[in-house]
Amino acid sequence: MKTQTKILLVVSVLIITLIGVGAAKFDESQTVPNARPLTNRSFERTPARLERGKYLVEAVLACNHCHTPVDWTKHDPPIPAGMELAGIDLGTIDIGHLVMPNLTPDPDTGAGKWTDDMLSRAIREGIGHDGRALYPLMPYRLFRLLSDEDVASVVVYLRSLPPARNPLPKTQLTSSVQSRTQNKPQPITEPVLAPDLSTPVKRGAYLVNIIGCAECHTPEDEKGQTIASMRFGGGLVFEGPWGKVASANLTPDSSGIPYYNQALFIRTLRTGYVGSREINPIMPWWIFRNMTDEDLTSIFAYLQTLPPVNHRVDNSVPPTKCPLDGAMHGGGNGNLKH
């Protein structure tokens, strides 16, 4: 579990900047100010929803990246048999004791007793089945963009998983972290209609936004704040059992990926290699490889529309201080302060 703790702790830094942590534990009697009441709605189980939900969970939303214990030291991290989405205990870290819950329908240790609306509210609104605010490592602020039909499909698929018994403790955030977390969830009170997927670029925009590519591929300044002018410019550093690696510049700038064409982009996400160079598994290519050619093509089309960001990131050379984002990453000293 220590390995998983390090991994998710690094990822959590991308989601929320912590500014001081108290020692007291979360009081479960706290309520979320903006939580909407649960309803008794349920989603009809249809073959179309089952198929769509499987695709979203296993290829697009990267749920296995956080809810399945995988071996991150492997180029192609294997999913242990019977443990898909069975949850992970990350242990005690500086924000408290963090647990990624078991999403399988096991009635005692998983989501078997959760209602459809509990699952839907957790996915898009950040409220757990027990009424607490979820720590924003769960990217509900991205999943808010999921259409009503897509979230119904995700719930239907989760219901279809084989139950996996995996007893886990409850998340216990420190009081200061929990107090900041309590106000983040916002209710969804209006229908979320299907997005406009009429062009590859529009389809790609929907996928990139719900995946959250900008979360990992946008650098932060020395205060941990996202540098908006460098969106998708890469350089955010991940350190763990996979080594130390910085995210790539995805923009069409000469320092980014202008040499990618559609075929190379798809091959890279299918194999985890750019030519003979390995893509680190912290980049979930091993999940995204399950996308259709149409969706990968659309993502590439959208990335081609991004404003160029001049920011050199090169993991093949030793890290040096970058004057643009203040981080230590390969190629950092080759960047010039604007």
C-alpha positions as YAML, in Angstrom:
chain: A
units: angstrom
residues:
- id: 1
  name: MET
  ca: [0.00, 0.00, 0.00]
- id: 2
  name: LYS
  ca: [2.95, 2.34, 0.53]
- id: 3
  name: THR
  ca: [3.61, 2.38, -3.22]
- id: 4
  name: GLN
  ca: [0.01, 3.29, -3.96]
- id: 5
  name: THR
  ca: [0.17, 5.99, -1.30]
- id: 6
  name: LYS
  ca: [3.09, 7.68, -2.99]
- id: 7
  name: ILE
  ca: [1.44, 7.46, -6.39]
- id: 8
  name: LEU
  ca: [-1.90, 8.93, -5.43]
- id: 9
  name: LEU
  ca: [-0.33, 11.52, -3.18]
- id: 10
  name: VAL
  ca: [1.59, 12.84, -6.18]
- id: 11
  name: VAL
  ca: [-1.56, 12.87, -8.27]
- id: 12
  name: SER
  ca: [-3.50, 14.57, -5.49]
- id: 13
  name: VAL
  ca: [-1.11, 17.51, -5.59]
- id: 14
  name: LEU
  ca: [-2.42, 18.18, -9.09]
- id: 15
  name: ILE
  ca: [-5.97, 18.40, -7.87]
- id: 16
  name: ILE
  ca: [-5.83, 20.51, -4.74]
- id: 17
  name: THR
  ca: [-3.16, 22.77, -3.26]
- id: 18
  name: LEU
  ca: [-2.86, 22.26, 0.47]
- id: 19
  name: ILE
  ca: [-2.12, 25.35, 2.54]
- id: 20
  name: GLY
  ca: [-1.59, 24.06, 6.04]
- id: 21
  name: VAL
  ca: [-2.90, 20.86, 7.58]
- id: 22
  name: GLY
  ca: [-4.51, 20.51, 11.00]
- id: 23
  name: ALA
  ca: [-4.06, 17.52, 13.26]
- id: 24
  name: ALA
  ca: [-7.68, 16.79, 14.14]
- id: 25
  name: LYS
  ca: [-9.66, 14.17, 12.23]
- id: 26
  name: PHE
  ca: [-12.77, 14.75, 10.16]
- id: 27
  name: ASP
  ca: [-16.03, 14.84, 12.08]
- id: 28
  name: GLU
  ca: [-18.50, 12.76, 10.06]
- id: 29
  name: SER
  ca: [-21.38, 14.77, 11.45]
- id: 30
  name: GLN
  ca: [-20.34, 17.68, 9.22]
- id: 31
  name: THR
  ca: [-22.64, 18.28, 6.32]
- id: 32
  name: VAL
  ca: [-21.95, 19.64, 2.86]
- id: 33
  name: PRO
  ca: [-23.61, 23.06, 2.54]
- id: 34
  name: ASN
  ca: [-24.53, 22.74, -1.12]
- id: 35
  name: ALA
  ca: [-25.46, 19.06, -1.25]
- id: 36
  name: ARG
  ca: [-28.73, 18.25, -2.96]
- id: 37
  name: PRO
  ca: [-31.02, 15.65, -1.40]
- id: 38
  name: LEU
  ca: [-30.80, 12.13, -2.78]
- id: 39
  name: THR
  ca: [-33.61, 10.93, -5.01]
- id: 40
  name: ASN
  ca: [-34.98, 7.45, -5.66]
- id: 41
  name: ARG
  ca: [-34.12, 7.52, -9.35]
- id: 42
  name: SER
  ca: [-32.59, 4.42, -10.86]
- id: 43
  name: PHE
  ca: [-31.14, 3.80, -14.30]
- id: 44
  name: GLU
  ca: [-32.60, 1.19, -16.58]
- id: 45
  name: ARG
  ca: [-30.10, -1.55, -17.38]
- id: 46
  name: THR
  ca: [-29.89, -1.72, -21.15]
- id: 47
  name: PRO
  ca: [-27.30, -3.35, -23.44]
- id: 48
  name: ALA
  ca: [-26.48, 0.07, -24.92]
- id: 49
  name: ARG
  ca: [-25.77, 1.58, -21.51]
- id: 50
  name: LEU
  ca: [-23.75, -1.43, -20.43]
- id: 51
  name: GLU
  ca: [-21.59, -1.17, -23.53]
- id: 52
  name: ARG
  ca: [-21.16, 2.60, -23.24]
- id: 53
  name: GLY
  ca: [-20.43, 2.42, -19.52]
- id: 54
  name: LYS
  ca: [-17.78, -0.25, -19.99]
- id: 55
  name: TYR
  ca: [-16.11, 1.92, -22.61]
- id: 56
  name: LEU
  ca: [-16.16, 5.05, -20.45]
- id: 57
  name: VAL
  ca: [-14.86, 3.31, -17.33]
- id: 58
  name: GLU
  ca: [-12.21, 1.16, -18.97]
- id: 59
  name: ALA
  ca: [-11.01, 3.45, -21.77]
- id: 60
  name: VAL
  ca: [-11.83, 7.11, -21.08]
- id: 61
  name: LEU
  ca: [-12.33, 8.04, -17.42]
- id: 62
  name: ALA
  ca: [-9.32, 6.03, -16.19]
- id: 63
  name: CYS
  ca: [-11.15, 4.74, -13.10]
- id: 64
  name: ASN
  ca: [-8.63, 1.89, -12.82]
- id: 65
  name: HIS
  ca: [-5.87, 4.46, -12.45]
- id: 66
  name: CYS
  ca: [-7.07, 5.24, -8.91]
- id: 67
  name: HIS
  ca: [-9.42, 2.45, -7.80]
- id: 68
  name: THR
  ca: [-7.39, -0.63, -8.80]
- id: 69
  name: PRO
  ca: [-4.12, -1.76, -7.20]
- id: 70
  name: VAL
  ca: [-1.72, -2.17, -10.13]
- id: 71
  name: ASP
  ca: [2.02, -2.73, -10.37]
- id: 72
  name: TRP
  ca: [3.33, 0.68, -11.41]
- id: 73
  name: THR
  ca: [6.85, -0.61, -11.97]
- id: 74
  name: LYS
  ca: [5.73, -2.41, -15.14]
- id: 75
  name: HIS
  ca: [5.59, -0.63, -18.49]
- id: 76
  name: ASP
  ca: [2.14, -2.12, -19.02]
- id: 77
  name: PRO
  ca: [0.75, -2.21, -15.44]
- id: 78
  name: PRO
  ca: [-1.23, -5.44, -14.98]
- id: 79
  name: ILE
  ca: [-4.61, -5.43, -13.27]
- id: 80
  name: PRO
  ca: [-4.73, -8.24, -10.68]
- id: 81
  name: ALA
  ca: [-7.40, -10.83, -11.37]
- id: 82
  name: GLY
  ca: [-10.57, -10.12, -9.42]
- id: 83
  name: MET
  ca: [-9.36, -6.73, -8.18]
- id: 84
  name: GLU
  ca: [-10.62, -4.40, -10.90]
- id: 85
  name: LEU
  ca: [-12.03, -1.30, -9.15]
- id: 86
  name: ALA
  ca: [-11.86, -3.09, -5.78]
- id: 87
  name: GLY
  ca: [-10.39, -0.04, -4.05]
- id: 88
  name: ILE
  ca: [-7.09, 0.94, -2.48]
- id: 89
  name: ASP
  ca: [-6.09, 1.91, 1.06]
- id: 90
  name: LEU
  ca: [-3.53, 4.67, 0.60]
- id: 91
  name: GLY
  ca: [-2.72, 4.81, 4.28]
- id: 92
  name: THR
  ca: [-2.01, 7.86, 6.42]
- id: 93
  name: ILE
  ca: [-0.45, 10.80, 4.62]
- id: 94
  name: ASP
  ca: [-0.29, 14.51, 5.35]
- id: 95
  name: ILE
  ca: [-3.94, 15.11, 4.48]
- id: 96
  name: GLY
  ca: [-5.18, 12.28, 6.68]
- id: 97
  name: HIS
  ca: [-6.02, 8.65, 5.92]
- id: 98
  name: LEU
  ca: [-7.08, 8.39, 2.29]
- id: 99
  name: VAL
  ca: [-8.96, 5.46, 0.79]
- id: 100
  name: MET
  ca: [-10.11, 4.94, -2.79]
- id: 101
  name: PRO
  ca: [-13.34, 2.97, -2.31]
- id: 102
  name: ASN
  ca: [-14.33, -0.39, -3.67]
- id: 103
  name: LEU
  ca: [-16.69, 0.36, -6.58]
- id: 104
  name: THR
  ca: [-17.77, -3.22, -7.20]
- id: 105
  name: PRO
  ca: [-21.25, -4.30, -6.05]
- id: 106
  name: ASP
  ca: [-20.02, -6.28, -3.05]
- id: 107
  name: PRO
  ca: [-22.71, -5.55, -0.43]
- id: 108
  name: ASP
  ca: [-20.38, -5.50, 2.58]
- id: 109
  name: THR
  ca: [-17.13, -3.94, 1.38]
- id: 110
  name: GLY
  ca: [-18.15, -2.26, -1.87]
- id: 111
  name: ALA
  ca: [-20.95, -0.30, -3.47]
- id: 112
  name: GLY
  ca: [-23.57, -3.04, -3.40]
- id: 113
  name: LYS
  ca: [-25.86, -1.12, -1.03]
- id: 114
  name: TRP
  ca: [-25.40, 2.26, -2.68]
- id: 115
  name: THR
  ca: [-28.30, 3.55, -4.74]
- id: 116
  name: ASP
  ca: [-27.95, 4.68, -8.34]
- id: 117
  name: ASP
  ca: [-28.34, 8.29, -7.26]
- id: 118
  name: MET
  ca: [-25.65, 7.88, -4.61]
- id: 119
  name: LEU
  ca: [-23.25, 6.77, -7.32]
- id: 120
  name: SER
  ca: [-24.35, 9.48, -9.74]
- id: 121
  name: ARG
  ca: [-24.05, 12.20, -7.10]
- id: 122
  name: ALA
  ca: [-20.59, 10.99, -6.08]
- id: 123
  name: ILE
  ca: [-19.33, 10.85, -9.67]
- id: 124
  name: ARG
  ca: [-20.48, 14.30, -10.78]
- id: 125
  name: GLU
  ca: [-21.13, 16.26, -7.59]
- id: 126
  name: GLY
  ca: [-18.49, 15.02, -5.16]
- id: 127
  name: ILE
  ca: [-20.77, 13.79, -2.37]
- id: 128
  name: GLY
  ca: [-20.12, 10.32, -0.96]
- id: 129
  name: HIS
  ca: [-22.86, 7.78, -0.29]
- id: 130
  name: ASP
  ca: [-22.62, 8.74, 3.38]
- id: 131
  name: GLY
  ca: [-23.10, 12.45, 2.71]
- id: 132
  name: ARG
  ca: [-19.52, 13.64, 3.14]
- id: 133
  name: ALA
  ca: [-17.63, 15.77, 0.65]
- id: 134
  name: LEU
  ca: [-15.20, 13.70, -1.39]
- id: 135
  name: TYR
  ca: [-11.58, 14.74, -1.46]
- id: 136
  name: PRO
  ca: [-11.02, 16.38, -4.88]
- id: 137
  name: LEU
  ca: [-8.58, 13.68, -5.92]
- id: 138
  name: MET
  ca: [-11.86, 12.25, -7.17]
- id: 139
  name: PRO
  ca: [-12.19, 14.45, -10.29]
- id: 140
  name: TYR
  ca: [-15.89, 15.17, -9.97]
- id: 141
  name: ARG
  ca: [-15.36, 18.73, -11.18]
- id: 142
  name: LEU
  ca: [-14.34, 17.20, -14.53]
- id: 143
  name: PHE
  ca: [-17.03, 14.54, -14.51]
- id: 144
  name: ARG
  ca: [-19.67, 17.26, -14.07]
- id: 145
  name: LEU
  ca: [-19.38, 17.54, -17.84]
- id: 146
  name: LEU
  ca: [-20.60, 13.96, -18.30]
- id: 147
  name: SER
  ca: [-24.02, 13.96, -19.88]
- id: 148
  name: ASP
  ca: [-26.92, 12.43, -17.98]
- id: 149
  name: GLU
  ca: [-26.87, 9.47, -20.35]
- id: 150
  name: ASP
  ca: [-23.13, 8.94, -19.91]
- id: 151
  name: VAL
  ca: [-23.31, 8.98, -16.12]
- id: 152
  name: ALA
  ca: [-26.25, 6.56, -16.25]
- id: 153
  name: SER
  ca: [-24.13, 4.27, -18.43]
- id: 154
  name: VAL
  ca: [-21.23, 4.41, -15.98]
- id: 155
  name: VAL
  ca: [-23.52, 3.45, -13.09]
- id: 156
  name: VAL
  ca: [-25.06, 0.58, -15.07]
- id: 157
  name: TYR
  ca: [-21.61, -0.78, -15.86]
- id: 158
  name: LEU
  ca: [-20.39, -0.52, -12.26]
- id: 159
  name: ARG
  ca: [-23.47, -2.51, -11.22]
- id: 160
  name: SER
  ca: [-22.44, -5.27, -13.63]
- id: 161
  name: LEU
  ca: [-18.96, -5.84, -12.19]
- id: 162
  name: PRO
  ca: [-18.23, -9.06, -10.31]
- id: 163
  name: PRO
  ca: [-18.39, -8.30, -6.57]
- id: 164
  name: ALA
  ca: [-14.92, -8.16, -5.03]
- id: 165
  name: ARG
  ca: [-14.62, -8.50, -1.29]
- id: 166
  name: ASN
  ca: [-11.97, -6.05, -0.14]
- id: 167
  name: PRO
  ca: [-12.43, -4.64, 3.40]
- id: 168
  name: LEU
  ca: [-11.15, -1.08, 3.60]
- id: 169
  name: PRO
  ca: [-11.20, 1.57, 6.32]
- id: 170
  name: LYS
  ca: [-12.96, 4.89, 5.89]
- id: 171
  name: THR
  ca: [-11.26, 8.00, 4.63]
- id: 172
  name: GLN
  ca: [-10.39, 10.30, 7.53]
- id: 173
  name: LEU
  ca: [-9.18, 13.70, 6.38]
- id: 174
  name: THR
  ca: [-7.61, 16.17, 8.76]
- id: 175
  name: SER
  ca: [-10.02, 18.82, 9.96]
- id: 176
  name: SER
  ca: [-8.47, 21.71, 8.02]
- id: 177
  name: VAL
  ca: [-8.46, 19.73, 4.76]
- id: 178
  name: GLN
  ca: [-12.03, 18.60, 5.35]
- id: 179
  name: SER
  ca: [-13.21, 22.13, 6.11]
- id: 180
  name: ARG
  ca: [-11.84, 23.33, 2.78]
- id: 181
  name: THR
  ca: [-13.27, 20.29, 1.00]
- id: 182
  name: GLN
  ca: [-16.79, 20.74, 2.42]
- id: 183
  name: ASN
  ca: [-17.59, 23.78, 0.26]
- id: 184
  name: LYS
  ca: [-16.25, 22.49, -3.04]
- id: 185
  name: PRO
  ca: [-19.10, 20.18, -4.21]
- id: 186
  name: GLN
  ca: [-21.85, 21.92, -6.13]
- id: 187
  name: PRO
  ca: [-25.21, 20.33, -7.00]
- id: 188
  name: ILE
  ca: [-26.35, 19.54, -10.52]
- id: 189
  name: THR
  ca: [-29.98, 20.58, -10.68]
- id: 190
  name: GLU
  ca: [-30.50, 20.91, -14.43]
- id: 191
  name: PRO
  ca: [-30.25, 18.22, -17.12]
- id: 192
  name: VAL
  ca: [-26.80, 17.73, -18.62]
- id: 193
  name: LEU
  ca: [-27.51, 17.14, -22.27]
- id: 194
  name: ALA
  ca: [-25.41, 15.10, -24.66]
- id: 195
  name: PRO
  ca: [-22.48, 17.18, -25.92]
- id: 196
  name: ASP
  ca: [-22.08, 18.36, -29.49]
- id: 197
  name: LEU
  ca: [-19.86, 15.71, -31.09]
- id: 198
  name: SER
  ca: [-20.56, 16.80, -34.65]
- id: 199
  name: THR
  ca: [-16.92, 17.45, -35.57]
- id: 200
  name: PRO
  ca: [-13.68, 15.74, -34.53]
- id: 201
  name: VAL
  ca: [-12.54, 18.87, -32.70]
- id: 202
  name: LYS
  ca: [-15.76, 19.13, -30.69]
- id: 203
  name: ARG
  ca: [-15.66, 15.42, -29.92]
- id: 204
  name: GLY
  ca: [-12.02, 15.75, -28.88]
- id: 205
  name: ALA
  ca: [-12.77, 18.73, -26.64]
- id: 206
  name: TYR
  ca: [-15.42, 16.73, -24.74]
- id: 207
  name: LEU
  ca: [-13.05, 13.81, -24.24]
- id: 208
  name: VAL
  ca: [-10.04, 15.92, -23.25]
- id: 209
  name: ASN
  ca: [-12.12, 17.87, -20.74]
- id: 210
  name: ILE
  ca: [-13.66, 14.86, -18.99]
- id: 211
  name: ILE
  ca: [-10.31, 13.06, -19.00]
- id: 212
  name: GLY
  ca: [-8.65, 16.11, -17.51]
- id: 213
  name: CYS
  ca: [-5.55, 16.17, -19.70]
- id: 214
  name: ALA
  ca: [-4.85, 19.77, -18.67]
- id: 215
  name: GLU
  ca: [-4.65, 18.70, -15.01]
- id: 216
  name: CYS
  ca: [-1.45, 16.77, -15.61]
- id: 217
  name: HIS
  ca: [-0.05, 18.66, -18.59]
- id: 218
  name: THR
  ca: [-0.21, 22.20, -17.21]
- id: 219
  name: PRO
  ca: [2.68, 23.31, -14.96]
- id: 220
  name: GLU
  ca: [2.35, 25.01, -11.61]
- id: 221
  name: ASP
  ca: [4.36, 27.91, -10.24]
- id: 222
  name: GLU
  ca: [6.49, 27.74, -7.09]
- id: 223
  name: LYS
  ca: [3.38, 28.43, -4.99]
- id: 224
  name: GLY
  ca: [1.55, 25.46, -6.45]
- id: 225
  name: GLN
  ca: [-0.80, 27.56, -8.58]
- id: 226
  name: THR
  ca: [-1.65, 26.51, -12.13]
- id: 227
  name: ILE
  ca: [0.05, 28.70, -14.71]
- id: 228
  name: ALA
  ca: [-2.90, 29.47, -16.96]
- id: 229
  name: SER
  ca: [-0.76, 30.92, -19.76]
- id: 230
  name: MET
  ca: [1.05, 27.57, -20.01]
- id: 231
  name: ARG
  ca: [-2.03, 25.37, -20.29]
- id: 232
  name: PHE
  ca: [-1.05, 21.98, -21.78]
- id: 233
  name: GLY
  ca: [2.58, 23.14, -21.78]
- id: 234
  name: GLY
  ca: [3.83, 20.22, -19.67]
- id: 235
  name: GLY
  ca: [6.49, 20.18, -16.99]
- id: 236
  name: LEU
  ca: [4.48, 18.98, -13.98]
- id: 237
  name: VAL
  ca: [6.74, 16.52, -12.16]
- id: 238
  name: PHE
  ca: [5.63, 13.07, -10.93]
- id: 239
  name: GLU
  ca: [7.86, 11.06, -8.63]
- id: 240
  name: GLY
  ca: [7.26, 7.53, -7.41]
- id: 241
  name: PRO
  ca: [8.13, 3.89, -8.08]
- id: 242
  name: TRP
  ca: [8.10, 4.67, -11.81]
- id: 243
  name: GLY
  ca: [10.96, 7.13, -11.26]
- id: 244
  name: LYS
  ca: [10.83, 10.88, -11.71]
- id: 245
  name: VAL
  ca: [9.17, 12.17, -14.83]
- id: 246
  name: ALA
  ca: [7.66, 15.43, -16.07]
- id: 247
  name: SER
  ca: [4.53, 15.63, -18.19]
- id: 248
  name: ALA
  ca: [4.97, 16.44, -21.86]
- id: 249
  name: ASN
  ca: [4.16, 19.67, -23.66]
- id: 250
  name: LEU
  ca: [1.12, 18.71, -25.76]
- id: 251
  name: THR
  ca: [0.85, 21.93, -27.73]
- id: 252
  name: PRO
  ca: [1.88, 22.27, -31.39]
- id: 253
  name: ASP
  ca: [4.78, 24.57, -30.49]
- id: 254
  name: SER
  ca: [8.24, 23.56, -31.73]
- id: 255
  name: SER
  ca: [9.03, 22.61, -28.11]
- id: 256
  name: GLY
  ca: [5.88, 20.47, -27.92]
- id: 257
  name: ILE
  ca: [4.67, 17.70, -30.23]
- id: 258
  name: PRO
  ca: [4.66, 19.28, -33.71]
- id: 259
  name: TYR
  ca: [6.31, 16.12, -35.07]
- id: 260
  name: TYR
  ca: [3.29, 14.02, -34.15]
- id: 261
  name: ASN
  ca: [0.92, 13.09, -36.90]
- id: 262
  name: GLN
  ca: [-2.35, 11.28, -36.37]
- id: 263
  name: ALA
  ca: [-0.85, 7.83, -36.96]
- id: 264
  name: LEU
  ca: [2.00, 8.42, -34.49]
- id: 265
  name: PHE
  ca: [-0.37, 9.77, -31.86]
- id: 266
  name: ILE
  ca: [-2.63, 6.73, -32.07]
- id: 267
  name: ARG
  ca: [0.31, 4.31, -32.11]
- id: 268
  name: THR
  ca: [1.82, 6.00, -29.04]
- id: 269
  name: LEU
  ca: [-1.39, 5.65, -27.02]
- id: 270
  name: ARG
  ca: [-1.86, 2.07, -28.19]
- id: 271
  name: THR
  ca: [1.66, 0.88, -27.33]
- id: 272
  name: GLY
  ca: [3.16, 3.30, -24.81]
- id: 273
  name: TYR
  ca: [6.09, 3.99, -27.11]
- id: 274
  name: VAL
  ca: [7.13, 6.93, -29.26]
- id: 275
  name: GLY
  ca: [9.33, 5.05, -31.67]
- id: 276
  name: SER
  ca: [11.67, 3.19, -29.31]
- id: 277
  name: ARG
  ca: [11.15, 5.59, -26.40]
- id: 278
  name: GLU
  ca: [8.92, 4.35, -23.58]
- id: 279
  name: ILE
  ca: [6.04, 6.41, -22.26]
- id: 280
  name: ASN
  ca: [6.03, 6.25, -18.46]
- id: 281
  name: PRO
  ca: [3.02, 4.32, -17.07]
- id: 282
  name: ILE
  ca: [2.02, 7.23, -14.83]
- id: 283
  name: MET
  ca: [0.65, 8.55, -18.13]
- id: 284
  name: PRO
  ca: [-2.34, 6.17, -18.44]
- id: 285
  name: TRP
  ca: [-1.74, 5.22, -22.07]
- id: 286
  name: TRP
  ca: [-2.48, 1.65, -20.93]
- id: 287
  name: ILE
  ca: [-6.06, 2.76, -20.30]
- id: 288
  name: PHE
  ca: [-6.47, 5.19, -23.18]
- id: 289
  name: ARG
  ca: [-5.26, 2.55, -25.65]
- id: 290
  name: ASN
  ca: [-8.74, 1.03, -25.33]
- id: 291
  name: MET
  ca: [-10.33, 4.05, -27.03]
- id: 292
  name: THR
  ca: [-11.65, 3.77, -30.54]
- id: 293
  name: ASP
  ca: [-9.68, 5.18, -33.46]
- id: 294
  name: GLU
  ca: [-12.42, 7.79, -33.86]
- id: 295
  name: ASP
  ca: [-11.98, 9.06, -30.32]
- id: 296
  name: LEU
  ca: [-8.17, 9.08, -30.42]
- id: 297
  name: THR
  ca: [-8.29, 10.85, -33.78]
- id: 298
  name: SER
  ca: [-10.66, 13.44, -32.30]
- id: 299
  name: ILE
  ca: [-8.41, 14.04, -29.31]
- id: 300
  name: PHE
  ca: [-5.48, 14.61, -31.63]
- id: 301
  name: ALA
  ca: [-7.56, 16.99, -33.73]
- id: 302
  name: TYR
  ca: [-8.41, 19.01, -30.62]
- id: 303
  name: LEU
  ca: [-4.81, 19.12, -29.41]
- id: 304
  name: GLN
  ca: [-3.82, 20.55, -32.78]
- id: 305
  name: THR
  ca: [-6.03, 23.57, -32.05]
- id: 306
  name: LEU
  ca: [-4.27, 24.46, -28.78]
- id: 307
  name: PRO
  ca: [-2.35, 27.74, -28.61]
- id: 308
  name: PRO
  ca: [1.39, 26.98, -28.84]
- id: 309
  name: VAL
  ca: [3.26, 27.12, -25.53]
- id: 310
  name: ASN
  ca: [7.03, 27.47, -25.79]
- id: 311
  name: HIS
  ca: [8.23, 25.23, -22.98]
- id: 312
  name: ARG
  ca: [10.92, 22.60, -23.40]
- id: 313
  name: VAL
  ca: [10.44, 19.42, -21.37]
- id: 314
  name: ASP
  ca: [12.84, 16.53, -22.02]
- id: 315
  name: ASN
  ca: [12.86, 13.53, -19.71]
- id: 316
  name: SER
  ca: [15.89, 12.05, -21.48]
- id: 317
  name: VAL
  ca: [18.24, 14.60, -19.89]
- id: 318
  name: PRO
  ca: [18.93, 15.38, -16.21]
- id: 319
  name: PRO
  ca: [16.51, 17.77, -14.47]
- id: 320
  name: THR
  ca: [17.50, 21.42, -14.29]
- id: 321
  name: LYS
  ca: [15.71, 24.45, -12.88]
- id: 322
  name: CYS
  ca: [13.16, 25.88, -15.30]
- id: 323
  name: PRO
  ca: [12.76, 29.67, -15.14]
- id: 324
  name: LEU
  ca: [9.22, 29.47, -16.56]
- id: 325
  name: ASP
  ca: [7.58, 27.26, -13.94]
- id: 326
  name: GLY
  ca: [10.26, 27.04, -11.25]
- id: 327
  name: ALA
  ca: [10.32, 23.23, -11.45]
- id: 328
  name: MET
  ca: [13.25, 20.87, -11.82]
- id: 329
  name: HIS
  ca: [12.66, 18.95, -15.02]
- id: 330
  name: GLY
  ca: [14.64, 17.75, -18.00]
- id: 331
  name: GLY
  ca: [15.39, 20.58, -20.39]
- id: 332
  name: GLY
  ca: [14.41, 23.16, -17.78]
- id: 333
  name: ASN
  ca: [17.46, 25.38, -18.17]
- id: 334
  name: GLY
  ca: [16.89, 25.47, -21.92]
- id: 335
  name: ASN
  ca: [13.85, 27.67, -21.41]
- id: 336
  name: LEU
  ca: [14.12, 31.44, -21.36]
- id: 337
  name: LYS
  ca: [12.14, 33.65, -19.01]
- id: 338
  name: HIS
  ca: [9.70, 35.73, -21.06]
...
